[in-house]
Coordinates of C-alpha atoms in Angstrom, one line a residue:
M1 CA -71.5 -191.5 8.5
P2 CA -71.6 -195.2 9.6
S3 CA -69.3 -196.3 12.3
L4 CA -66.6 -199.1 11.7
R5 CA -68.9 -201.4 13.8
E6 CA -71.8 -200.7 11.7
K7 CA -69.8 -201.1 8.4
M8 CA -68.6 -204.4 9.6
A9 CA -72.1 -205.5 10.6
Q10 CA -73.2 -204.7 7.0
C11 CA -70.3 -206.8 5.9
G12 CA -71.2 -209.9 7.9
F13 CA -69.6 -209.5 11.3
E14 CA -71.9 -208.1 14.0
S15 CA -70.6 -207.4 17.7
N16 CA -71.2 -205.2 20.5
D17 CA -67.5 -204.6 20.7
D18 CA -65.9 -201.7 19.1
Y19 CA -62.6 -202.3 17.4
E20 CA -62.1 -198.9 15.9
F21 CA -59.3 -198.0 18.4
Q22 CA -57.3 -201.0 17.4
V23 CA -57.7 -200.7 13.8
R24 CA -56.7 -197.0 14.0
C25 CA -53.5 -198.0 15.9
V26 CA -52.7 -200.2 13.0
L27 CA -53.6 -198.0 10.0
E28 CA -52.0 -195.0 11.5
G29 CA -48.9 -196.6 12.9
P30 CA -45.5 -196.1 11.2
T31 CA -44.8 -197.9 8.0
R32 CA -41.0 -198.9 8.4
M33 CA -42.4 -202.6 8.3
L34 CA -45.7 -203.9 7.0
R35 CA -48.7 -203.1 9.1
T36 CA -49.7 -206.5 10.4
L37 CA -52.9 -207.3 12.5
A38 CA -52.6 -210.6 14.5
I39 CA -56.2 -211.8 15.2
E40 CA -56.7 -213.9 18.3
G41 CA -59.6 -215.2 20.1
D42 CA -61.7 -218.1 21.1
G43 CA -64.1 -217.4 18.1
E44 CA -63.1 -220.3 15.7
R45 CA -64.1 -219.2 12.4
R46 CA -65.6 -215.9 13.7
K47 CA -62.0 -214.6 13.4
T48 CA -62.3 -215.2 9.7
A49 CA -65.4 -213.5 9.6
F50 CA -63.9 -210.5 11.3
A51 CA -60.8 -210.3 9.1
T52 CA -63.0 -210.4 5.8
A53 CA -65.5 -208.0 7.2
L54 CA -63.0 -205.6 8.3
A55 CA -61.2 -205.7 4.8
R56 CA -64.6 -204.8 3.2
A57 CA -65.4 -202.3 5.7
L58 CA -62.0 -200.5 5.0
E59 CA -63.0 -200.5 1.4
F60 CA -59.4 -201.5 0.1
P61 CA -59.6 -202.0 -3.5
H62 CA -58.0 -205.5 -3.3
C63 CA -58.3 -208.4 -0.7
L64 CA -56.6 -211.7 -1.2
Y65 CA -57.3 -214.6 1.1
L66 CA -55.3 -218.0 1.8
D67 CA -56.5 -220.7 4.1
F68 CA -53.5 -223.1 4.9
T69 CA -56.0 -225.9 5.8
E70 CA -57.5 -226.0 2.3
A71 CA -56.6 -229.2 0.5
H72 CA -57.2 -227.5 -2.8
P73 CA -57.0 -223.8 -2.7
A74 CA -58.9 -221.7 -5.2
L75 CA -57.0 -221.3 -8.5
P76 CA -55.3 -217.8 -9.2
E77 CA -56.4 -215.7 -12.0
V78 CA -53.2 -216.1 -13.8
I79 CA -51.8 -219.7 -13.7
L80 CA -48.1 -219.8 -14.3
P81 CA -46.8 -222.8 -16.4
P82 CA -43.9 -224.8 -15.1
S83 CA -40.4 -223.3 -15.9
Q84 CA -38.0 -225.1 -18.1
D85 CA -34.3 -224.8 -18.6
E86 CA -32.2 -225.4 -21.6
L87 CA -31.7 -229.0 -20.7
G88 CA -35.5 -229.6 -20.7
R89 CA -35.7 -230.0 -16.8
T90 CA -38.9 -228.4 -15.3
E91 CA -39.8 -226.8 -11.9
P92 CA -43.4 -227.3 -10.4
P93 CA -45.7 -224.3 -10.7
I94 CA -45.6 -221.5 -7.9
D95 CA -47.4 -222.8 -4.8
A96 CA -50.5 -221.1 -3.4
L97 CA -48.6 -219.0 -0.6
D98 CA -46.1 -217.7 -3.2
Q99 CA -48.9 -217.0 -5.7
K100 CA -51.1 -215.0 -3.1
V101 CA -48.1 -213.1 -1.6
S102 CA -46.4 -212.1 -4.7
E103 CA -49.8 -211.0 -6.1
A104 CA -50.5 -209.1 -3.0
C105 CA -47.2 -207.3 -3.3
A106 CA -47.8 -206.4 -7.1
Q107 CA -51.2 -205.0 -6.2
S108 CA -49.8 -202.9 -3.4
E109 CA -47.6 -201.0 -5.8
G110 CA -50.5 -199.3 -7.0
E111 CA -53.3 -199.5 -4.7
P112 CA -54.4 -200.4 -1.0
T113 CA -54.5 -204.1 -0.5
V114 CA -55.3 -206.5 2.0
L115 CA -53.8 -210.0 2.5
I116 CA -55.5 -212.4 4.9
L117 CA -53.3 -215.5 5.8
D118 CA -55.7 -217.8 7.7
Q119 CA -55.1 -221.1 9.8
L120 CA -51.3 -220.4 10.0
Q121 CA -51.0 -223.1 12.4
A122 CA -51.2 -225.6 9.6
A123 CA -48.4 -223.9 7.7
D124 CA -44.8 -225.3 7.7
F125 CA -42.7 -223.3 10.4
R126 CA -40.3 -222.3 7.6
E127 CA -43.3 -220.4 6.0
H128 CA -43.6 -218.5 9.3
I129 CA -40.0 -217.3 9.0
R130 CA -40.6 -216.2 5.6
I131 CA -43.7 -214.3 6.7
H132 CA -41.8 -212.5 9.3
R133 CA -39.1 -211.6 6.6
L134 CA -41.9 -210.3 4.5
I135 CA -43.2 -208.1 7.4
A136 CA -39.7 -206.8 8.3
D137 CA -38.2 -206.3 4.9
C138 CA -41.2 -205.6 2.8
F139 CA -40.3 -208.2 0.0
W140 CA -41.2 -211.8 -0.8
E141 CA -38.7 -214.0 -2.5
V142 CA -39.7 -216.7 -5.0
R143 CA -37.1 -218.9 -6.6
G144 CA -34.4 -216.0 -6.4
G145 CA -36.9 -213.4 -7.6
R146 CA -38.2 -210.5 -5.4
Y147 CA -41.7 -209.1 -5.3
F148 CA -41.6 -205.7 -3.3
A149 CA -44.6 -204.7 -1.1
N150 CA -45.5 -201.0 -0.7
P151 CA -45.7 -200.6 3.2
R152 CA -48.0 -197.7 2.8
H153 CA -50.5 -199.8 0.9
L154 CA -50.2 -203.4 2.0
L155 CA -52.1 -204.6 5.2
L156 CA -51.4 -208.0 6.4
F157 CA -54.1 -210.1 8.5
L158 CA -52.8 -213.3 10.3
I159 CA -55.1 -215.7 11.9
S160 CA -53.8 -218.8 13.8
E161 CA -55.4 -221.2 16.3
T162 CA -52.0 -221.4 18.2
P163 CA -49.6 -218.8 19.2
L164 CA -47.7 -217.1 16.5
Y165 CA -44.0 -217.3 15.9
H166 CA -42.4 -214.9 18.3
A167 CA -40.9 -212.6 16.0
I168 CA -44.2 -212.3 14.1
Q169 CA -45.9 -211.6 17.1
K170 CA -43.6 -208.7 18.1
A171 CA -44.0 -207.1 14.8
S172 CA -47.9 -207.4 15.1
F173 CA -50.7 -205.6 16.6
R174 CA -52.9 -208.2 18.6
V175 CA -56.6 -207.8 18.6
W176 CA -59.0 -210.3 20.6
V177 CA -62.2 -211.6 18.8
G178 CA -64.3 -213.6 21.2
R179 CA -67.0 -216.0 20.5
V180 CA -69.5 -213.8 22.0
S181 CA -69.4 -209.9 22.5
E182 CA -67.9 -208.7 25.9
Q183 CA -69.8 -205.4 25.9
Q184 CA -73.2 -205.4 27.4
I185 CA -75.6 -202.8 25.9
A186 CA -78.7 -201.6 27.6
Y187 CA -81.4 -201.5 25.0
A188 CA -84.4 -199.3 25.7
P189 CA -88.1 -200.1 24.3
A190 CA -88.2 -196.8 22.2
E191 CA -85.4 -198.3 20.0
F192 CA -87.8 -201.1 19.1
G193 CA -91.0 -198.9 18.7
L194 CA -92.4 -199.8 22.2
G195 CA -93.4 -197.7 25.1
A196 CA -92.8 -197.6 28.8
E197 CA -95.1 -200.7 29.2
A198 CA -92.3 -202.7 27.9
L199 CA -89.9 -201.8 30.6
P200 CA -90.6 -204.8 32.8
L201 CA -89.9 -207.1 29.9
F202 CA -86.6 -205.4 29.0
G203 CA -85.5 -205.5 32.8
A204 CA -86.4 -209.4 32.7
L205 CA -84.3 -210.0 29.6
A206 CA -81.3 -208.1 31.1
E207 CA -81.4 -210.0 34.1
L208 CA -81.6 -213.4 32.1
F209 CA -78.8 -212.4 29.7
Q210 CA -76.7 -211.5 32.8
A211 CA -77.4 -214.8 34.2
L212 CA -76.4 -216.6 31.0
G213 CA -73.2 -214.5 30.8
T214 CA -74.0 -213.5 27.2
A215 CA -74.5 -210.1 25.5
P216 CA -76.8 -210.3 22.4
T217 CA -76.2 -208.0 19.5
R218 CA -78.8 -205.8 18.4
S219 CA -80.1 -208.0 15.7
E220 CA -80.0 -210.8 17.9
F221 CA -82.0 -208.9 20.5
E222 CA -84.5 -207.7 17.9
H223 CA -85.2 -211.3 16.6
I224 CA -85.7 -212.6 20.2
L225 CA -88.1 -209.7 21.0
T226 CA -90.2 -210.6 17.9
D227 CA -90.1 -214.2 18.9
L228 CA -91.5 -213.2 22.3
Q229 CA -94.3 -211.1 20.9
L230 CA -95.4 -213.6 18.1
H231 CA -94.4 -217.2 19.2
V232 CA -93.1 -217.7 22.8
R233 CA -95.6 -218.8 25.3
T234 CA -93.6 -221.2 27.5
V235 CA -90.2 -221.4 29.1
E236 CA -89.3 -224.2 26.5
H237 CA -90.3 -221.9 23.7
L238 CA -88.1 -219.2 25.3
R239 CA -85.2 -221.8 25.4
L240 CA -85.6 -222.6 21.8
S241 CA -85.7 -219.1 20.8
L242 CA -82.6 -217.9 22.6
Y243 CA -80.7 -221.0 21.2
G244 CA -81.9 -220.2 17.7
R245 CA -81.2 -216.6 17.7
A246 CA -78.2 -215.8 20.0
E247 CA -74.7 -217.0 18.9
G248 CA -73.4 -216.9 22.4
V249 CA -76.0 -219.3 24.1
T250 CA -75.3 -222.9 24.2
R251 CA -77.6 -225.8 24.9
E252 CA -75.8 -226.6 28.2
S253 CA -76.2 -223.1 29.4
I254 CA -79.8 -222.5 28.6
A255 CA -80.6 -225.7 30.4
Q256 CA -79.2 -224.8 33.6
P257 CA -81.9 -225.3 36.6
S258 CA -80.9 -222.0 37.9
L259 CA -82.2 -220.2 35.0
I260 CA -85.9 -221.5 35.5
G261 CA -86.6 -218.3 37.6
P262 CA -85.1 -215.8 35.1
L263 CA -86.6 -217.6 32.0
Q264 CA -90.0 -217.8 33.6
A265 CA -89.9 -213.9 34.6
V266 CA -89.3 -213.1 30.9
V267 CA -92.2 -215.3 29.8
T268 CA -94.5 -213.6 32.5
A269 CA -93.3 -210.1 31.6
T270 CA -94.1 -210.8 27.9
Q271 CA -97.6 -212.2 28.7
D272 CA -98.3 -209.1 30.8
L273 CA -97.2 -206.8 27.8
L274 CA -99.4 -208.7 25.4
L275 CA -102.4 -208.5 27.7
S276 CA -101.8 -204.8 28.0
D277 CA -101.7 -204.4 24.3
H278 CA -104.8 -206.4 23.9
I279 CA -106.7 -204.3 26.4
E280 CA -105.6 -201.1 24.8
V281 CA -106.7 -202.2 21.6
R282 CA -110.1 -203.3 22.8
G283 CA -110.3 -200.0 24.6
D284 CA -110.0 -198.1 21.3

């Protein structure tokens, strides 16, 4: 059975870091209030990718999403007309936040539902207070009417580029999503169909990534390995491949003079591996 990390990779978020423990803490926690995951980190929109991939990996039947920075959010499935009283006075249509939260509450009455509220720093602070009331009291009030959320079914993901309102933070479980993976994985040649002759190359790559301060994911490593075997012949080629393939590599980091040695060591180890393969083929 695929792990949570593998499922999330299939859903568009790949990382060496395993978030299974944090997710289990949220899902298996008490349901006196809404279970809320506060997604922090320096990953910019990587946090959004994490939230949407996690929602899909959990296979909840319903996932609703609202970005507070969108000037024109997507239209809801059902558009409610403005209400009108007996004197002909009208009220404006329900806004995007009220629409999404009330819909999530309604969906949670019958089936598991995820509600993702993204870029909360752009929301009016009064909305932060309303969101905390939703978490604590499990209902959302719109113009005097209440929409009740089932705390056993509704899961709330909150994403903000600034610290959350203190009361929301205290009611949430925090998870950190970095721009790059923090966990280093020691890859072995056999995982990629190579033999012991590739060990010097894998050792040189490990030293290079340690010098860069980054940890490539499996797919990133596999792409770089393919480039080395098919295309990379110089240090500059390797720089271009690393920048093109590894999300955690910046142009500034790969251009450091101190990396010339580790970069050249990878190129040399690649040439030795290719020469070894060529000799073996000719020997056959």
